[in-house]
Coordinates of C-alpha atoms in Angstrom, one line a residue:
X1 CA 19.4 -5.3 -18.0
X2 CA 16.8 -5.1 -20.7
X3 CA 19.3 -6.2 -23.4
X4 CA 20.7 -9.2 -21.5
X5 CA 17.4 -10.9 -20.4
X6 CA 15.4 -13.1 -22.7
X7 CA 11.7 -12.5 -23.4
X8 CA 9.6 -14.3 -20.9
X9 CA 6.2 -15.9 -20.6
X10 CA 3.4 -14.3 -18.7
X11 CA 3.8 -16.6 -15.8
X12 CA 7.3 -15.3 -15.4
X13 CA 5.9 -11.7 -15.0
X14 CA 3.2 -12.6 -12.5
X15 CA 4.3 -11.7 -9.0
X16 CA 5.0 -7.9 -8.4
X17 CA 1.3 -7.1 -8.8
X18 CA 0.3 -9.6 -6.2
X19 CA 3.0 -8.3 -3.9
X20 CA 1.6 -4.9 -4.4
X21 CA -1.9 -6.2 -3.6
X22 CA -0.6 -8.0 -0.5
X23 CA 1.0 -4.8 0.7
X24 CA -2.3 -3.0 0.0
X25 CA -4.6 -5.4 1.8
X26 CA -3.5 -4.5 5.2
X27 CA -4.4 -1.3 7.2
X28 CA -6.3 0.3 4.4
X29 CA -8.6 -2.7 4.0
X30 CA -8.7 -4.5 7.4
X31 CA -8.9 -1.2 9.3
X32 CA -10.1 1.7 7.2
X33 CA -12.5 -0.1 4.9
X34 CA -14.1 -2.0 7.8
X35 CA -14.4 1.2 9.8
X36 CA -16.0 3.0 6.9
X37 CA -18.7 0.3 6.6
X38 CA -19.3 0.0 10.3
X39 CA -19.7 3.8 10.8
X40 CA -21.3 4.9 7.5
X41 CA -22.9 1.8 6.0
X42 CA -22.6 1.8 2.2
X43 CA -22.5 5.6 2.1
X44 CA -18.7 5.7 1.4
X45 CA -18.6 2.8 -1.1
X46 CA -18.6 5.3 -4.1
X47 CA -15.7 7.1 -2.4
X48 CA -13.7 4.0 -2.2
X49 CA -14.3 3.2 -5.8
X50 CA -13.5 6.8 -6.8
X51 CA -10.2 6.7 -4.9
X52 CA -9.2 3.4 -6.6
X53 CA -10.1 4.7 -10.0
X54 CA -8.3 8.1 -9.7
X55 CA -5.2 6.5 -8.3
X56 CA -5.1 3.7 -10.9
X57 CA -3.0 5.6 -13.5
X58 CA -0.2 6.7 -11.1
X59 CA 0.2 3.2 -9.6
X60 CA 0.2 1.6 -13.1
X61 CA 2.9 4.0 -14.3
X62 CA 5.5 2.2 -12.0
X63 CA 5.5 -1.2 -13.8
X64 CA 4.8 0.6 -17.1
X65 CA 8.1 2.6 -16.8
X66 CA 10.1 -0.4 -15.5
X67 CA 9.0 -2.7 -18.3
X68 CA 9.5 -0.1 -21.0
X69 CA 12.9 1.2 -20.0
X70 CA 14.5 -1.5 -17.8
X71 CA 14.9 1.2 -15.1
X72 CA 13.2 1.9 -11.8
X73 CA 11.1 5.1 -11.4
X74 CA 13.8 6.7 -9.3
X75 CA 16.1 6.8 -12.3
X76 CA 13.2 8.5 -14.1
X77 CA 12.9 11.1 -11.4
X78 CA 16.6 11.7 -11.6
X79 CA 16.3 12.3 -15.4
X80 CA 13.8 15.1 -14.5
X81 CA 16.5 16.7 -12.2
X82 CA 17.9 16.2 -8.8
X83 CA 15.0 18.3 -7.4
X84 CA 12.5 15.6 -8.4
X85 CA 14.6 12.9 -6.7
X86 CA 14.9 15.2 -3.7
X87 CA 11.1 15.6 -3.5
X88 CA 10.5 11.9 -3.5
X89 CA 13.2 11.4 -0.9
X90 CA 11.6 14.0 1.3
X91 CA 8.1 12.3 1.0
X92 CA 9.7 8.9 1.7
X93 CA 11.7 10.1 4.7
X94 CA 8.6 11.9 6.1
X95 CA 6.3 8.9 5.9
X96 CA 8.4 5.7 6.1
X97 CA 8.7 5.4 9.9
X98 CA 5.0 6.0 10.6
X99 CA 3.8 3.7 7.8
X100 CA 6.1 1.0 8.9
X101 CA 4.9 1.5 12.5
X102 CA 1.2 1.3 11.6
X103 CA 1.4 -1.9 9.7
X104 CA 3.6 -3.4 12.3
X105 CA 1.4 -2.5 15.3
X106 CA -1.7 -3.9 13.6
X107 CA 0.2 -7.2 13.0
X108 CA 1.3 -7.1 16.6
X109 CA -2.2 -6.7 17.8
X110 CA -3.3 -9.8 15.9
X111 CA -0.2 -11.7 17.1
X112 CA -1.1 -10.8 20.7
X113 CA -4.7 -11.9 20.3
X114 CA -3.9 -15.2 18.5
X115 CA -1.3 -16.3 21.1
X116 CA -3.1 -14.8 24.1
X117 CA -0.1 -12.5 25.0
X118 CA -0.7 -9.6 27.3
X119 CA 2.4 -7.7 26.3
X120 CA 2.6 -4.0 25.4
X121 CA 2.2 -3.0 21.7
X122 CA 5.9 -2.0 21.6
X123 CA 7.0 -5.4 22.9
X124 CA 4.8 -7.3 20.5
X125 CA 5.9 -5.0 17.6
X126 CA 9.6 -5.7 18.4
X127 CA 9.0 -9.4 18.1
X128 CA 7.2 -8.9 14.7
X129 CA 10.1 -6.7 13.5
X130 CA 12.6 -9.3 14.6
X131 CA 10.9 -11.9 12.5
X132 CA 10.8 -9.7 9.5
X133 CA 14.5 -8.7 10.0
X134 CA 15.5 -12.3 10.2
X135 CA 13.6 -13.4 7.1
X136 CA 14.7 -10.5 4.9
X137 CA 18.3 -10.7 6.1
X138 CA 18.7 -14.3 5.1
X139 CA 16.0 -14.6 2.5
X140 CA 15.3 -13.1 -0.9
X141 CA 12.6 -11.8 -3.2
X142 CA 11.5 -15.2 -4.4
X143 CA 10.4 -16.4 -1.0
X144 CA 8.4 -13.2 -0.3
X145 CA 6.8 -13.5 -3.8
X146 CA 5.8 -17.2 -3.4
X147 CA 4.4 -16.7 0.1
X148 CA 2.3 -13.7 -1.0
X149 CA 0.6 -15.7 -3.8
X150 CA -0.5 -18.4 -1.4
X151 CA -1.7 -15.9 1.2
X152 CA -3.6 -13.7 -1.3
X153 CA -5.5 -16.7 -2.6
X154 CA -6.5 -17.9 0.8
X155 CA -7.5 -14.4 2.0
X156 CA -9.6 -13.7 -1.1
X157 CA -11.6 -16.9 -0.8
X158 CA -12.2 -16.6 2.9
X159 CA -13.2 -12.9 2.8
X160 CA -15.6 -13.3 -0.1
X161 CA -17.2 -16.3 1.5
X162 CA -17.7 -14.4 4.8
X163 CA -19.3 -11.5 2.9
X164 CA -21.6 -13.8 1.1
X165 CA -22.7 -15.5 4.3
X166 CA -23.2 -12.1 6.0
X167 CA -25.6 -11.2 3.1
X168 CA -27.7 -14.3 4.1
X169 CA -28.8 -12.5 7.2
X170 CA -31.3 -10.4 5.2
X171 CA -29.9 -6.9 6.0
X172 CA -32.1 -3.8 6.4
X173 CA -31.2 -1.9 3.3
X174 CA -32.7 1.3 4.4
X175 CA -30.4 1.3 7.4
X176 CA -27.5 -0.2 5.5
X177 CA -27.5 2.6 2.9
X178 CA -26.0 5.0 5.6
X179 CA -28.0 8.0 4.3
X180 CA -28.8 8.9 7.9
X181 CA -25.1 9.3 8.6
X182 CA -24.5 11.6 5.6
X183 CA -24.4 14.8 7.8
X184 CA -21.8 13.2 9.9
X185 CA -19.3 13.0 7.0
X186 CA -19.0 16.8 7.0
X187 CA -18.2 17.2 10.6
X188 CA -14.6 17.6 11.8
X189 CA -14.3 14.0 12.7
X190 CA -16.0 12.9 9.4
X191 CA -13.7 14.9 7.2
X192 CA -10.7 13.7 9.1
X193 CA -11.8 10.1 8.6
X194 CA -12.7 10.7 4.9
X195 CA -9.2 12.0 4.2
X196 CA -7.6 9.1 6.1
X197 CA -9.7 6.6 4.1
X198 CA -8.6 8.2 0.8
X199 CA -5.0 8.3 1.9
X200 CA -4.4 4.6 1.7
X201 CA -7.1 3.5 -0.7
X202 CA -6.2 1.2 -2.2
X203 CA -2.5 1.9 -1.3
X204 CA -0.2 5.0 -1.1
X205 CA 1.1 6.3 -4.4
X206 CA 4.8 5.9 -3.5
X207 CA 4.1 2.2 -4.1
X208 CA 4.5 2.9 -7.8
X209 CA 8.2 3.2 -7.1
X210 CA 8.1 0.0 -5.0
X211 CA 6.4 -1.8 -7.9
X212 CA 9.0 -0.7 -10.4
X213 CA 11.7 -2.1 -8.1
X214 CA 9.8 -5.4 -7.6
X215 CA 9.3 -5.7 -11.4
X216 CA 13.0 -5.4 -12.0
X217 CA 13.8 -7.8 -9.1
X218 CA 11.4 -10.3 -10.6
X219 CA 13.1 -10.0 -13.9
X220 CA 16.5 -10.7 -12.3
X221 CA 15.1 -13.7 -10.3
X222 CA 13.5 -15.3 -13.4
X223 CA 16.1 -14.3 -15.9
X224 CA 13.4 -13.0 -18.2
X225 CA 12.2 -9.6 -19.4
X226 CA 8.5 -9.0 -19.3
X227 CA 6.9 -7.2 -22.2
X228 CA 4.9 -4.1 -21.5
X229 CA 1.6 -6.0 -21.9
X230 CA 2.7 -8.8 -19.4
X231 CA 3.8 -6.3 -16.8
X232 CA 0.5 -4.4 -17.1
X233 CA -1.5 -7.6 -16.9
X234 CA 0.3 -8.5 -13.7
X235 CA -0.4 -5.1 -12.3
X236 CA -4.1 -5.2 -13.2
X237 CA -4.6 -8.6 -11.5
X238 CA -3.1 -7.2 -8.3
X239 CA -5.0 -3.9 -8.5
X240 CA -8.3 -5.6 -9.2
X241 CA -7.7 -8.0 -6.2
X242 CA -6.9 -5.0 -3.9
X243 CA -10.0 -3.1 -5.1
X244 CA -12.4 -6.1 -4.8
X245 CA -11.2 -6.8 -1.3
X246 CA -11.5 -3.1 -0.3
X247 CA -15.2 -3.3 -1.2
X248 CA -15.6 -6.7 0.5
X249 CA -14.2 -5.4 3.8
X250 CA -16.4 -2.3 3.6
X251 CA -19.4 -4.5 3.1
X252 CA -18.4 -6.7 5.9
X253 CA -18.2 -3.8 8.3
X254 CA -21.6 -2.5 7.1
X255 CA -23.4 -5.8 7.3
X256 CA -22.1 -6.8 10.7
X257 CA -21.5 -3.6 12.7
X258 CA -23.4 -0.7 11.1
X259 CA -26.3 0.4 13.2
X260 CA -25.3 -1.6 16.2
X261 CA -23.8 1.3 18.1
X262 CA -20.6 -0.6 18.6
X263 CA -17.4 1.4 17.9
X264 CA -13.9 0.2 17.3
X265 CA -11.3 -0.1 20.1
X266 CA -8.4 2.3 20.2
X267 CA -5.9 -0.4 20.9
X268 CA -4.4 -2.7 18.3
X269 CA -5.2 -5.8 20.3
X270 CA -8.8 -4.7 20.9
X271 CA -9.3 -3.9 17.2
X272 CA -7.8 -7.3 16.2
X273 CA -10.3 -9.1 18.4
X274 CA -13.2 -7.2 16.9
X275 CA -12.0 -8.0 13.4
X276 CA -11.9 -11.7 14.1
X277 CA -15.4 -11.4 15.7
X278 CA -16.8 -10.1 12.3
X279 CA -15.7 -13.3 10.6
X280 CA -16.6 -15.7 13.3
X281 CA -20.1 -14.1 13.6
X282 CA -20.7 -14.9 9.9
X283 CA -19.0 -18.2 9.5
X284 CA -19.5 -19.6 13.0
X285 CA -17.4 -20.1 16.1
X286 CA -15.6 -23.0 14.6
X287 CA -13.9 -20.6 12.2
X288 CA -12.5 -18.3 14.9
X289 CA -9.0 -19.9 15.2
X290 CA -8.6 -20.3 11.4
X291 CA -9.7 -16.7 10.7
X292 CA -7.4 -15.3 13.5
X293 CA -4.4 -17.1 12.0
X294 CA -5.4 -16.1 8.4
X295 CA -5.7 -12.4 9.5
X296 CA -2.4 -12.6 11.3
X297 CA -0.7 -14.2 8.3
X298 CA -2.1 -11.5 6.0
X299 CA -1.0 -8.6 8.1
X300 CA 2.4 -10.2 8.6
X301 CA 2.9 -10.6 4.9
X302 CA 1.9 -6.9 4.5
X303 CA 4.4 -5.9 7.1
X304 CA 7.0 -8.1 5.4
X305 CA 6.4 -6.4 2.1
X306 CA 6.6 -2.9 3.5
X307 CA 9.7 -3.9 5.5
X308 CA 11.3 -5.1 2.3
X309 CA 10.2 -2.1 0.3
X310 CA 11.7 0.8 2.3
X311 CA 15.3 -0.4 2.5
X312 CA 15.0 -1.3 -1.2
X313 CA 13.9 2.2 -2.0
X314 CA 16.6 3.8 0.2
X315 CA 19.3 1.7 -1.5
X316 CA 17.8 2.7 -5.0
X317 CA 17.7 6.3 -3.9
X318 CA 21.4 6.3 -3.0
X319 CA 22.2 4.8 -6.4
X320 CA 19.9 7.2 -8.3
X321 CA 21.6 10.1 -6.6
X322 CA 24.9 9.1 -8.2
X323 CA 23.3 9.1 -11.7
X324 CA 23.9 11.9 -14.2
X325 CA 21.1 13.7 -16.1
X326 CA 21.0 10.8 -18.6
X327 CA 20.2 8.3 -15.8
X328 CA 23.7 6.7 -16.0
X329 CA 25.0 5.8 -12.6
X330 CA 28.5 7.1 -12.0
X331 CA 31.3 5.4 -10.1
X332 CA 32.1 1.7 -9.4
X333 CA 29.3 -0.9 -9.1
X334 CA 27.4 -0.9 -5.9
X335 CA 27.3 -3.6 -3.2
X336 CA 23.6 -3.6 -2.6
X337 CA 23.5 -6.0 0.3
X338 CA 25.0 -3.9 3.1
X339 CA 23.1 -0.7 2.3
X340 CA 19.9 -2.7 2.3
X341 CA 20.6 -4.4 5.7
X342 CA 21.7 -1.1 7.2
X343 CA 18.6 0.7 5.9
X344 CA 16.5 -2.2 7.2
X345 CA 17.8 -1.7 10.8
X346 CA 17.3 2.1 10.6
X347 CA 13.7 1.9 9.4
X348 CA 12.7 -0.7 12.0
X349 CA 14.4 1.2 14.8
X350 CA 12.6 4.4 13.9
X351 CA 9.2 2.7 13.6
X352 CA 9.6 1.0 16.9
X353 CA 10.4 4.3 18.6
X354 CA 7.1 5.7 17.2
X355 CA 5.1 2.7 18.4
X356 CA 6.6 3.2 21.9
X357 CA 5.7 6.9 21.9
X358 CA 2.1 6.3 20.5
X359 CA 1.2 3.8 23.2
X360 CA -2.5 2.7 23.0
X361 CA -3.6 5.5 20.6
X362 CA -4.1 3.1 17.8
X363 CA -6.8 4.6 15.6
X364 CA -5.3 8.1 16.0
X365 CA -2.0 6.7 14.8
X366 CA -3.6 5.1 11.7
X367 CA -5.4 8.3 10.8
X368 CA -2.3 10.3 11.1
X369 CA -0.3 8.0 8.8
X370 CA -3.1 7.8 6.1
X371 CA -3.6 11.6 6.2
X372 CA 0.1 12.2 5.6
X373 CA 0.0 9.8 2.7
X374 CA -2.9 11.6 1.1
X375 CA -1.4 15.0 1.4
X376 CA 1.8 13.8 -0.2
X377 CA -0.1 12.1 -3.0
X378 CA -0.3 15.1 -5.4
X379 CA 3.5 15.5 -5.3
X380 CA 4.1 11.9 -6.1
X381 CA 1.3 11.8 -8.8
X382 CA 2.8 14.9 -10.6
X383 CA 6.3 13.5 -10.5
X384 CA 5.3 10.1 -11.9
X385 CA 3.1 11.7 -14.6
X386 CA 6.1 13.8 -15.7
X387 CA 8.3 10.7 -15.9
X388 CA 6.0 8.6 -18.1
X389 CA 5.4 11.5 -20.5
X390 CA 9.0 12.7 -20.6
X391 CA 11.1 12.4 -23.8
X392 CA 13.1 9.5 -22.3
X393 CA 10.0 7.3 -22.1
X394 CA 9.7 5.2 -25.4
X395 CA 6.8 6.8 -27.3
X396 CA 5.0 3.5 -27.8
X397 CA 5.0 2.9 -24.1
X398 CA 3.6 6.2 -23.1
X399 CA 0.0 6.3 -21.7
X400 CA -2.7 6.7 -24.2
X401 CA -5.3 9.6 -24.3
X402 CA -7.8 7.9 -22.0
X403 CA -5.3 6.9 -19.4
X404 CA -3.6 10.3 -19.6
X405 CA -7.0 12.0 -19.3
X406 CA -7.8 10.0 -16.2
X407 CA -4.4 10.8 -14.7
X408 CA -5.0 14.5 -15.1
X409 CA -8.5 14.2 -13.5
X410 CA -6.9 12.3 -10.7
X411 CA -4.2 14.9 -10.2
X412 CA -6.7 17.7 -10.1
X413 CA -8.8 15.8 -7.6
X414 CA -5.8 15.1 -5.3
X415 CA -4.7 18.7 -5.4
X416 CA -8.2 20.1 -4.9
X417 CA -9.0 17.8 -2.0
X418 CA -5.7 18.6 -0.3
X419 CA -6.4 22.4 -0.7
X420 CA -9.9 21.9 0.8
X421 CA -8.4 20.1 3.7
X422 CA -5.7 22.7 4.3
X423 CA -8.3 25.5 4.1
X424 CA -10.6 23.6 6.5
X425 CA -7.8 23.1 9.0
X426 CA -6.6 26.8 8.8
X427 CA -10.1 28.4 8.8
X428 CA -11.9 25.9 10.9

């Protein structure tokens, strides 16, 4: 592909980074960041920044590899050996149903609240999945890309405006600091929440593979090949947006809920109502319908991005499994459409089954999904680091000393924290 596409302008490369940000600004932000601020004030703000910083290299390696080689990361894993591809497949199969279920049930909760529907989470989720299935079955990447750009812009403006207005209430900084809640972080519930917060902040590491696939799809849609610099600029725009809004949602939770004694509902519909109350309390009651629709649109776009990603990954996994050790795919050309549609049906069916089994245990469901993502992060980080430093990666495109050093620090942190969690669970 990289030899048949003409070099493109930066505007042709912009898109996958915002798609990544749109996928990120969902459960990790609307749910976990807001809960962190509400329960601990500003105490966990450095933790959120640290998680974003230490995950940055591994998420960046996805578009870096795609732009430098014209291949997706899964081909890079295959070059390391079938064992590497198998490890990624194991992580994906172990998390895809529950992650799909979590983003869908949050969207379903907002859908039920906006339209005043008193249906079960499973029924509402089935309707959301049906909408995603229809759009992706008849649509394409271009429509998802365009919609995400519009939604991201609107969400960023409305969220930052809400935080600014919330600051106008002259908060009590001694209470807002959350210092009084510091001992609670090291309780069983606190450690569990901390791990869950880190798990999806700003987004799970398997999104590096998604990003590499979206980068190549963007190239095919526009007929242009992004340079390494253009692909990284696109990524950084999306990453900074995701990080900024993570901080904004944490501030929003701290400014409006911390110290009030009000907790979050366990049901998706109940949480959705509380989330909209945060905005309406700062902007005024006139904004409630607009904010509710904006939040629903945001979560639906997140669900749509995730729903597109997993079938795309499964299709690419099947193709990469047919490649030899040089990354050359053997056999006749693939018909991608039917494997994609079939994978789409399988993923949505599995997620809907989980939602039905989970019932109203919403926050427990979210914490389980984010914890699984965090515990799988060291494996994905190590594989991706191996790929971008392998001999098949063009030397000029390999990460520099600073980025490489940050990646090693991040890998050590992810491994250490996972071991601490495992020891705490076994001995505690």
